[in-house]
Short mmCIF file of C-alpha atoms in Angstrom, two decimals:
data_model
loop_
_atom_site.label_atom_id
_atom_site.label_comp_id
_atom_site.label_asym_id
_atom_site.label_seq_id
_atom_site.Cartn_x
_atom_site.Cartn_y
_atom_site.Cartn_z
CA MET A 230 65.92 86.34 103.54
CA SER A 231 67.57 83.63 105.65
CA ARG A 232 69.46 80.72 104.15
CA GLU A 233 66.67 78.37 105.20
CA GLN A 234 64.04 80.50 103.44
CA GLU A 235 66.19 80.69 100.32
CA ARG A 236 66.59 76.91 100.31
CA ILE A 237 62.82 76.44 100.61
CA ARG A 238 62.15 78.84 97.75
CA LYS A 239 64.64 77.05 95.51
CA LYS A 240 62.90 73.75 96.23
CA LEU A 241 59.66 75.31 94.97
CA GLU A 242 61.13 75.21 91.47
CA ASN A 243 61.75 71.51 91.03
CA ASN A 244 61.68 71.72 87.23
CA PRO A 245 62.67 75.07 85.64
CA ILE A 246 61.65 74.19 82.07
CA ALA A 247 58.19 73.10 83.27
CA GLU A 248 57.78 76.49 84.95
CA CYS A 249 59.01 78.27 81.83
CA ASN A 250 56.59 76.28 79.66
CA ARG A 251 53.73 77.22 81.93
CA ILE A 252 54.57 80.91 81.61
CA GLN A 253 54.73 80.51 77.82
CA ASN A 254 51.36 78.72 77.84
CA ARG A 255 49.86 81.52 79.89
CA PHE A 256 51.10 84.47 77.84
CA CYS A 257 51.47 82.94 74.38
CA PRO A 258 49.44 79.71 74.25
CA GLY A 259 49.35 79.69 70.45
CA LEU A 260 53.11 79.89 69.92
CA PHE A 261 53.62 76.34 68.65
CA SER A 262 50.44 76.53 66.58
CA MET A 263 51.91 79.61 64.90
CA PHE A 264 55.14 77.67 64.29
CA GLY A 265 53.10 74.94 62.64
CA SER A 266 51.13 77.35 60.47
CA VAL A 267 54.08 78.95 58.64
CA LYS A 268 54.22 78.41 54.91
CA ASP A 269 56.54 75.42 54.65
CA PRO A 270 58.90 75.86 51.68
CA ARG A 271 59.74 72.15 51.48
CA HIS A 272 58.08 69.49 49.31
CA GLN A 273 55.60 67.85 51.68
CA SER A 274 56.22 64.36 50.29
CA TYR A 275 59.85 64.35 51.41
CA ILE A 276 59.85 65.70 54.94
CA ASP A 277 60.38 63.85 58.22
CA TYR A 278 59.80 66.75 60.60
CA SER A 279 56.92 69.22 60.53
CA ALA A 280 57.47 72.99 60.55
CA ARG A 281 56.17 72.96 64.14
CA VAL A 282 58.99 70.61 65.17
CA MET A 283 61.64 72.45 63.12
CA LEU A 284 60.85 75.83 64.66
CA GLY A 285 60.07 74.36 68.06
CA THR A 286 63.54 72.80 68.14
CA MET A 287 65.12 76.18 67.35
CA TYR A 288 62.98 77.78 70.05
CA TYR A 289 64.24 75.37 72.71
CA LYS A 290 67.80 75.74 71.44
CA SER A 291 67.49 79.45 72.25
CA ILE A 292 65.73 78.80 75.57
CA ALA A 293 68.71 76.65 76.56
CA GLY A 294 71.23 79.29 75.46
CA ILE A 295 72.92 76.86 73.05
CA SER A 296 75.18 78.81 70.71
CA SER A 297 75.99 76.47 67.80
CA MET A 298 74.06 74.00 65.67
CA GLN A 299 76.58 71.24 66.36
CA GLU A 300 76.16 71.68 70.11
CA MET A 301 72.39 71.59 69.66
CA THR A 302 72.58 68.33 67.71
CA ARG A 303 74.76 66.69 70.36
CA THR A 304 72.69 67.96 73.29
CA PHE A 305 69.29 67.08 71.86
CA ASN A 306 70.49 63.57 70.93
CA ASP A 307 69.84 62.51 74.54
CA GLU A 308 66.84 60.14 74.65
CA ARG A 309 65.16 61.80 77.63
CA ILE A 310 65.63 65.30 76.23
CA CYS A 311 64.33 64.17 72.83
CA ARG A 312 61.25 62.56 74.37
CA ASN A 313 60.46 65.59 76.51
CA LEU A 314 60.96 68.12 73.71
CA TYR A 315 58.37 66.35 71.59
CA ARG A 316 55.98 66.45 74.54
CA PHE A 317 56.66 70.16 75.09
CA MET A 318 55.74 70.80 71.46
CA GLY A 319 52.64 68.59 71.55
CA GLU A 320 53.99 66.30 68.83
CA HIS A 321 54.20 62.53 68.47
CA GLU A 322 57.54 61.25 69.66
CA LYS A 323 60.28 60.26 67.23
CA ASP A 324 63.65 58.68 67.80
CA TYR A 325 65.61 61.86 67.10
CA MET A 326 65.29 65.62 66.94
CA PRO A 327 66.11 67.38 63.64
CA HIS A 328 69.84 67.55 62.89
CA GLY A 329 71.49 70.97 62.81
CA VAL A 330 72.19 70.64 59.07
CA THR A 331 68.53 69.82 58.42
CA GLU A 332 67.48 72.85 60.47
CA ASN A 333 69.76 75.19 58.54
CA GLU A 334 68.52 73.88 55.20
CA PHE A 335 64.97 74.60 56.36
CA LEU A 336 65.83 78.10 57.62
CA GLU A 337 67.64 78.92 54.37
CA ARG A 338 64.38 78.40 52.49
CA LEU A 339 61.89 79.78 55.01
CA ASN A 340 60.75 83.33 54.23
CA PRO A 341 61.63 85.55 57.26
CA LYS A 342 58.27 87.25 56.82
CA GLU A 343 56.65 84.10 58.23
CA LEU A 344 58.52 84.64 61.52
CA GLU A 345 57.94 88.39 61.38
CA ASP A 346 54.19 87.66 61.33
CA ILE A 347 54.65 85.63 64.53
CA GLN A 348 56.65 88.53 65.98
CA GLN A 349 53.71 90.84 65.22
CA ASN A 350 51.17 88.44 66.74
CA ILE A 351 53.14 88.13 69.98
CA VAL A 352 53.30 91.92 70.41
CA TYR A 353 49.59 92.34 69.64
CA SER A 354 48.66 89.62 72.13
CA MET A 355 50.73 91.31 74.86
CA ILE A 356 49.15 94.72 74.19
CA ARG A 357 45.62 93.32 74.26
CA ARG A 358 46.15 91.58 77.60
CA LYS A 359 46.10 94.92 79.51
CA THR A 360 48.62 93.35 81.92
CA PHE A 361 51.29 95.76 80.76
CA ASP A 362 49.26 98.97 80.46
CA ASN A 363 51.16 100.55 83.35
CA ALA A 364 54.33 100.41 81.26
CA ARG A 365 52.94 103.03 78.88
CA VAL A 366 54.38 106.55 78.90
CA LEU A 367 51.66 109.22 78.81
CA LYS A 368 49.26 106.56 77.48
CA LYS A 369 51.60 105.65 74.62
CA TRP A 370 53.85 102.64 74.03
CA GLN A 371 57.57 103.28 74.22
CA VAL A 372 59.56 101.73 71.37
CA ILE A 373 63.33 101.77 71.89
CA VAL A 374 65.50 101.70 68.77
CA ASP A 375 69.18 100.84 68.57
CA ALA A 376 71.66 98.90 66.43
CA THR A 377 74.15 96.23 67.40
CA GLU A 378 76.88 94.30 65.63
CA LEU A 379 76.24 90.57 65.53
CA ASP A 380 79.56 89.22 64.29
CA GLU A 381 82.80 90.40 62.71
CA GLY A 382 85.67 88.54 61.11
CA TYR A 383 88.10 88.32 58.25
CA GLN A 384 85.83 85.96 56.32
CA LYS A 385 83.01 87.34 54.19
CA LYS A 386 80.30 84.80 54.95
CA ASN A 387 77.92 86.11 52.27
CA GLU A 388 77.59 89.03 49.88
CA HIS A 389 75.36 91.00 52.23
CA TYR A 390 78.08 91.53 54.84
CA LEU A 391 79.38 95.06 55.34
CA SER A 392 83.11 95.75 55.19
CA ARG A 393 85.22 97.88 57.49
CA CYS A 394 88.72 99.09 56.64
CA TYR A 395 91.38 99.31 59.35
CA ASN A 396 94.61 101.33 59.11
CA ARG A 397 93.49 102.87 55.81
CA GLY A 398 96.37 104.09 53.66
CA GLU A 399 99.02 102.38 55.77
CA ASP A 400 101.16 99.37 54.98
CA ASN A 401 99.19 97.16 57.36
CA GLU A 402 95.76 98.10 55.95
CA TYR A 403 93.21 95.28 56.13
CA LEU A 404 89.47 94.60 55.83
CA LYS A 405 87.07 92.92 58.22
CA TYR A 406 83.49 91.96 57.47
CA HIS A 407 80.52 92.26 59.78
CA ARG A 408 76.75 92.07 59.97
CA SER A 409 74.56 94.26 62.16
CA VAL A 410 70.90 94.61 62.97
CA LEU A 411 68.71 97.58 63.83
CA GLU A 412 66.34 96.46 66.56
CA ALA A 413 63.12 97.99 67.86
CA LYS A 414 61.84 96.77 71.22
CA ILE A 415 58.57 97.72 72.88
CA CYS A 416 58.78 98.30 76.62
CA PHE A 417 56.35 96.22 78.71
CA GLY A 418 57.78 96.97 82.13
CA GLU A 419 60.85 97.67 84.21
CA ASN A 420 62.72 94.62 82.94
CA LEU A 421 60.54 93.50 80.04
CA VAL A 422 61.24 94.44 76.43
CA CYS A 423 59.88 92.57 73.42
CA SER A 424 61.10 92.73 69.84
CA ILE A 425 58.53 94.58 67.75
CA ALA A 426 60.58 94.71 64.52
CA SER A 427 64.10 93.92 63.30
CA GLU A 428 65.91 95.24 60.25
CA THR A 429 69.24 93.87 59.08
CA ILE A 430 71.86 96.47 58.16
CA GLU A 431 73.18 94.85 55.04
CA ASN A 432 74.24 95.42 51.48
CA SER A 433 71.20 94.84 49.28
CA GLU A 434 71.27 93.48 45.74
CA ASN A 435 71.44 97.03 44.36
CA TYR A 436 74.62 97.69 46.34
CA ILE A 437 76.14 94.31 45.52
CA ASN A 438 75.72 94.82 41.77
CA GLN A 439 77.58 98.15 41.76
CA SER A 440 81.26 98.46 40.99
CA ASP A 441 83.72 98.61 43.90
CA GLU A 442 84.30 102.31 43.24
CA ALA A 443 80.61 103.25 43.22
CA VAL A 444 79.30 101.04 45.99
CA LYS A 445 77.77 102.72 49.05
CA GLN A 446 77.15 100.51 52.03
CA ASP A 447 73.99 100.31 54.09
CA CYS A 448 73.99 102.13 57.43
CA GLU A 449 71.88 102.60 60.56
CA SER A 450 70.10 105.73 59.34
CA LYS A 451 69.05 104.03 56.09
CA ALA A 452 67.92 100.96 57.98
CA PHE A 453 65.75 103.14 60.24
CA VAL A 454 63.70 104.27 57.25
CA ARG A 455 62.92 100.64 56.43
CA LEU A 456 62.36 99.70 60.08
CA ALA A 457 59.94 102.59 60.66
CA ALA A 458 57.95 101.68 57.55
CA LYS A 459 57.77 98.07 58.77
CA ILE A 460 56.49 99.11 62.21
CA LYS A 461 53.91 101.49 60.74
CA LYS A 462 52.62 98.82 58.36
CA ARG A 463 52.26 96.22 61.11
CA PHE A 464 50.90 98.55 63.82
CA PRO A 465 49.20 101.40 61.93
CA ARG A 466 47.16 102.71 64.88
CA LEU A 467 49.48 101.96 67.77
CA PRO A 468 50.34 105.16 69.74
CA ILE A 469 54.15 105.13 69.84
CA ILE A 470 56.97 107.10 71.41
CA ILE A 471 60.26 106.42 69.62
CA THR A 472 63.27 106.49 71.97
CA ALA A 473 66.75 106.50 70.47
CA ASP A 474 70.30 107.80 70.87
CA GLY A 475 71.88 110.99 69.50
CA LEU A 476 72.45 109.53 66.04
CA TYR A 477 68.73 110.05 65.38
CA VAL A 478 68.72 113.82 65.83
CA THR A 479 68.24 114.34 62.09
CA LYS A 480 65.70 115.94 59.81
CA LYS A 481 64.88 112.57 58.23
CA VAL A 482 64.04 110.88 61.54
CA LEU A 483 61.93 113.78 62.84
CA GLN A 484 60.04 113.94 59.55
CA ILE A 485 59.29 110.20 59.67
CA CYS A 486 57.95 110.54 63.22
CA LYS A 487 55.79 113.47 62.14
CA ASP A 488 54.46 111.66 59.06
CA TYR A 489 53.64 108.54 61.06
CA HIS A 490 52.08 110.55 63.94
CA TRP A 491 54.61 109.22 66.43
CA ASN A 492 56.14 111.08 69.34
CA TYR A 493 59.85 110.83 70.05
CA ILE A 494 62.29 111.21 72.93
CA ILE A 495 65.81 111.29 71.50
CA ARG A 496 69.06 111.58 73.42
CA TYR A 497 70.68 114.93 72.64
CA LYS A 498 74.38 115.74 72.60
CA GLU A 499 75.54 119.16 71.47
CA GLY A 500 77.88 117.74 68.86
CA CYS A 501 75.02 116.29 66.78
CA ALA A 502 72.96 119.51 66.40
CA SER A 503 74.75 122.46 67.99
CA SER A 504 72.11 125.00 66.91
CA ILE A 505 69.64 123.56 69.45
CA ALA A 506 71.98 124.14 72.38
CA GLU A 507 72.95 127.59 71.11
CA GLU A 508 69.34 128.75 70.94
CA TYR A 509 68.62 127.21 74.33
CA ARG A 510 71.55 129.00 75.99
CA ALA A 511 70.47 132.28 74.41
CA LEU A 512 67.13 132.15 76.20
CA PRO A 513 67.10 134.45 79.27
CA GLU A 514 64.95 132.12 81.39
CA LYS A 515 64.32 128.37 81.50
CA GLU A 516 61.62 126.34 83.14
CA THR A 517 62.73 124.12 86.05
CA VAL A 518 61.42 121.21 88.09
CA GLY A 519 63.28 120.98 91.37
CA THR A 520 67.05 121.36 91.11
CA ASP A 521 67.74 118.54 88.63
CA ILE A 522 65.45 119.22 85.65
CA GLU A 523 65.54 122.20 83.30
CA TYR A 524 63.59 122.51 80.05
CA GLN A 525 62.29 124.76 77.29
CA ASN A 526 59.65 124.18 74.61
CA LYS A 527 59.62 125.22 70.96
CA ILE A 528 63.29 125.51 70.03
CA MET A 529 63.82 125.73 66.28
CA PHE A 530 65.77 122.90 64.62
CA GLN A 531 65.71 123.28 60.84
CA GLU A 532 61.94 123.46 60.10
CA PHE A 533 60.91 121.65 63.30
CA ASP A 534 59.98 122.96 66.72
CA VAL A 535 61.58 120.64 69.27
CA ASN A 536 61.37 120.64 73.05
CA LEU A 537 64.62 120.29 75.01
CA ILE A 538 64.98 118.90 78.52
CA TYR A 539 68.11 118.65 80.67
CA TYR A 540 68.52 116.36 83.65
CA ARG A 541 71.31 116.03 86.21
CA GLU A 542 71.48 112.55 87.69
CA ARG A 543 73.08 112.44 91.12
CA LYS A 544 74.46 109.20 92.54
CA MET A 545 76.93 108.06 95.17
CA ALA A 546 79.83 106.09 93.69
CA LYS A 547 82.56 104.74 95.95
CA GLY A 548 81.56 107.11 98.70
CA LYS A 549 81.68 110.16 96.44
CA ALA A 550 78.83 112.16 94.93
CA LYS A 551 78.70 111.75 91.16
CA GLU A 552 76.70 113.97 88.82
CA THR A 553 75.93 112.93 85.24
CA PRO A 554 74.17 115.31 82.80
CA PHE A 555 71.60 114.07 80.28
CA ALA A 556 69.56 115.85 77.62
CA TRP A 557 66.79 114.85 75.24
CA ILE A 558 64.77 116.46 72.49
CA THR A 559 61.13 115.48 72.31
CA SER A 560 57.98 116.23 70.36
CA ILE A 561 55.96 116.03 73.59
CA GLY A 562 55.15 119.39 75.13
CA ILE A 563 57.06 119.50 78.42
CA THR A 564 55.25 120.65 81.55
CA LYS A 565 56.05 120.59 85.24
CA SER A 566 53.68 117.64 85.64
CA ASN A 567 55.16 115.41 82.90
CA ALA A 568 58.86 116.40 82.97
CA LYS A 569 59.87 113.56 85.31
CA LYS A 570 57.98 111.02 83.21
CA ILE A 571 59.80 112.19 80.07
CA VAL A 572 63.17 111.95 81.85
CA HIS A 573 62.36 108.45 83.10
CA ALA A 574 61.35 107.39 79.57
CA GLY A 575 64.56 108.85 78.16
CA ARG A 576 66.64 106.93 80.69
CA ASN A 577 64.81 103.74 79.66
CA ARG A 578 66.93 103.60 76.50
CA TRP A 579 69.54 101.51 78.32
CA LYS A 580 67.03 98.65 78.43
CA ILE A 581 67.67 97.73 74.81
CA GLU A 582 71.32 97.29 75.79
CA ASN A 583 70.89 95.36 79.04
CA GLN A 584 67.55 93.59 78.58
CA GLY A 585 68.14 93.21 74.86
CA PHE A 586 71.62 92.90 73.43
CA ASN A 587 73.77 92.21 76.50
CA ARG A 588 71.69 89.33 77.82
CA GLN A 589 71.49 87.77 74.35
CA LYS A 590 75.22 88.15 73.73
CA HIS A 591 76.76 87.36 77.09
CA TRP A 592 74.31 86.12 79.72
CA GLN A 593 71.65 83.91 78.18
CA GLY A 594 72.68 83.29 74.61
CA LYS A 595 75.21 84.14 71.95
CA ILE A 596 73.56 85.95 69.06
CA GLU A 597 77.03 86.95 67.84
CA HIS A 598 77.63 83.36 66.76
CA ALA A 599 76.82 82.84 63.07
CA CYS A 600 74.88 79.56 63.02
CA SER A 601 74.80 79.70 59.22
CA PHE A 602 76.60 81.44 56.36
CA HIS A 603 73.31 81.89 54.51
CA GLU A 604 71.81 85.39 54.71
CA ARG A 605 68.17 84.24 55.04
CA ALA A 606 68.99 81.57 57.63
CA GLN A 607 70.89 84.16 59.69
CA LYS A 608 67.79 86.38 59.80
CA ASN A 609 65.60 83.47 60.87
CA HIS A 610 68.06 82.42 63.58
CA TYR A 611 68.00 85.96 64.96
CA LEU A 612 64.19 86.13 65.01
CA MET A 613 63.92 82.80 66.83
CA GLU A 614 66.32 84.14 69.46
CA GLN A 615 63.97 87.09 70.02
CA PHE A 616 60.95 84.86 70.67
CA ALA A 617 62.80 82.69 73.17
CA ASP A 618 64.42 85.63 74.94
CA PHE A 619 61.08 87.33 75.59
CA MET A 620 59.60 84.12 76.99
CA LYS A 621 62.59 83.85 79.34
CA GLN A 622 62.04 87.45 80.45
CA LEU A 623 58.42 86.59 81.28
CA TYR A 624 59.60 83.49 83.16
CA GLU A 625 62.06 85.57 85.20
CA HIS A 626 59.52 88.29 85.99
CA PHE A 627 56.34 86.29 86.59
CA TYR A 628 57.87 83.23 88.21
CA LEU A 629 61.35 83.78 89.62
CA GLU A 630 60.77 87.31 90.92
CA LYS A 631 57.23 86.63 92.13
CA ASN A 632 58.49 83.67 94.14
CA GLU A 633 61.65 85.52 95.26
CA ILE A 634 63.89 82.88 93.68
CA LYS A 635 67.28 84.44 93.08
CA LYS A 636 69.44 83.27 90.18
CA LEU A 637 72.43 84.71 88.40
CA GLN A 638 71.60 85.78 84.85
CA LYS A 639 74.36 83.58 83.45
CA ASN A 640 72.86 80.49 85.15
CA ILE A 641 69.23 80.80 84.02
CA SER A 642 69.62 79.28 80.55
CA SER A 643 71.97 76.53 81.75
CA GLU A 644 69.55 75.52 84.52
CA LEU A 645 66.69 75.44 82.03
CA LEU A 646 68.76 73.18 79.79
CA ALA A 647 69.69 70.92 82.70
CA SER A 648 65.98 70.34 83.36
CA PHE A 649 65.19 69.31 79.76
CA GLY A 650 65.91 65.68 80.64
CA ARG A 651 63.96 65.55 83.90
CA GLN A 652 61.42 62.77 84.20
CA LEU A 653 58.01 63.80 82.89
CA THR A 654 55.82 60.73 83.19
CA LYS A 655 52.69 62.28 81.69
CA PRO A 656 51.90 65.27 79.45
CA GLU A 657 50.01 66.74 82.43
CA ASP A 658 53.30 67.03 84.28
CA ILE A 659 54.56 69.65 81.85
CA PRO A 660 52.58 72.59 83.35
CA ALA A 661 54.34 73.47 86.57
CA ARG A 662 52.73 72.94 89.95
CA LEU A 663 52.94 76.58 90.84
CA ASN A 664 51.13 78.54 93.50
CA ASP A 665 48.42 80.28 91.46
CA SER A 666 48.72 83.41 93.52
CA ALA A 667 52.27 83.88 92.30
CA LEU A 668 51.00 84.44 88.77
CA ASN A 669 48.31 86.95 89.65
#
């Protein structure tokens, strides 16, 4: 593309937030109605801002990549931004947006289940659209599971934080406290992943009430049991393939997948279950697909028959050939016709890192920033980030990429924020004037 063509394409997007709103209206037109329909925990006689405005403000905070509540309050105090945000949300204009303190007080009282119901509705609406059917793996939806640490520090912000001891038994021993989340994202395409369920890894009331000597902290494997139950309850008939890293090669995880009638593709490393590799190596012959894929079905692991597939990825790095081995266990019977699809699905696990955690931590947000010390408010902040991040992914895919508009990841949120104060003379100006063919 020439410089002149690139300049023309950039001019096509004269108002990024208007384009983003149009994408949101296309794929999730009922989003703000769902915000307004949550069970408001406040006394209705003493409120200035509706639940629709409170959650809508948090949504646009995340769209703009604003990290702190103080920064949000300062930024949204601009008259033009305030006026436009009310128009975006379809609300009557007021002089000010909700203050960050007011927002946190609301989120401290709001039951996270209200936002989890919205999370469920968004996923269902995407599945029913049929737009993303090609993203399925062997006619099933791929759900990628992984955990990430949200923040760590010397201060214990609430009783649910986990502790980690450094230099144990030495003179300079010290504790740091952290909170983590186990996230499940459903894959809707090459660069599209949507949060289907989230489970905080935290010390529950049962753990908190134990003595220091008896306490056992929560962990990723325990959180997976709760996360899986949550997914099954919300999507009881959804055909799912669970994709995860080597930590999940356990009897408990395989049994859950079997009980819930889910398939799985789990990264395998010999250190996590050496008996699988030993039995595989003992086999005189293995099935192959080309020179890079090798597999064998029905290898015994405890009381389960698992299928093992090896893949050698070959790439050129700095002018030299580089070979990286990968292996997965799966409940799907491997054949010569589906082996490549299974490998591709296994390699998709990186998407929860890049399209999930990395972009929310470093490129288009800062989920590691604790916007509140309150445990319930922290959960609600995290869920609001997930809604906004998926809408930005849709905006990038169905507008920027379709129109060949190139932007650095780190600039997308800041450019959206910069357009919040653009002149919008009428409510009709909010939907973008976009070439309809670009959305088809």
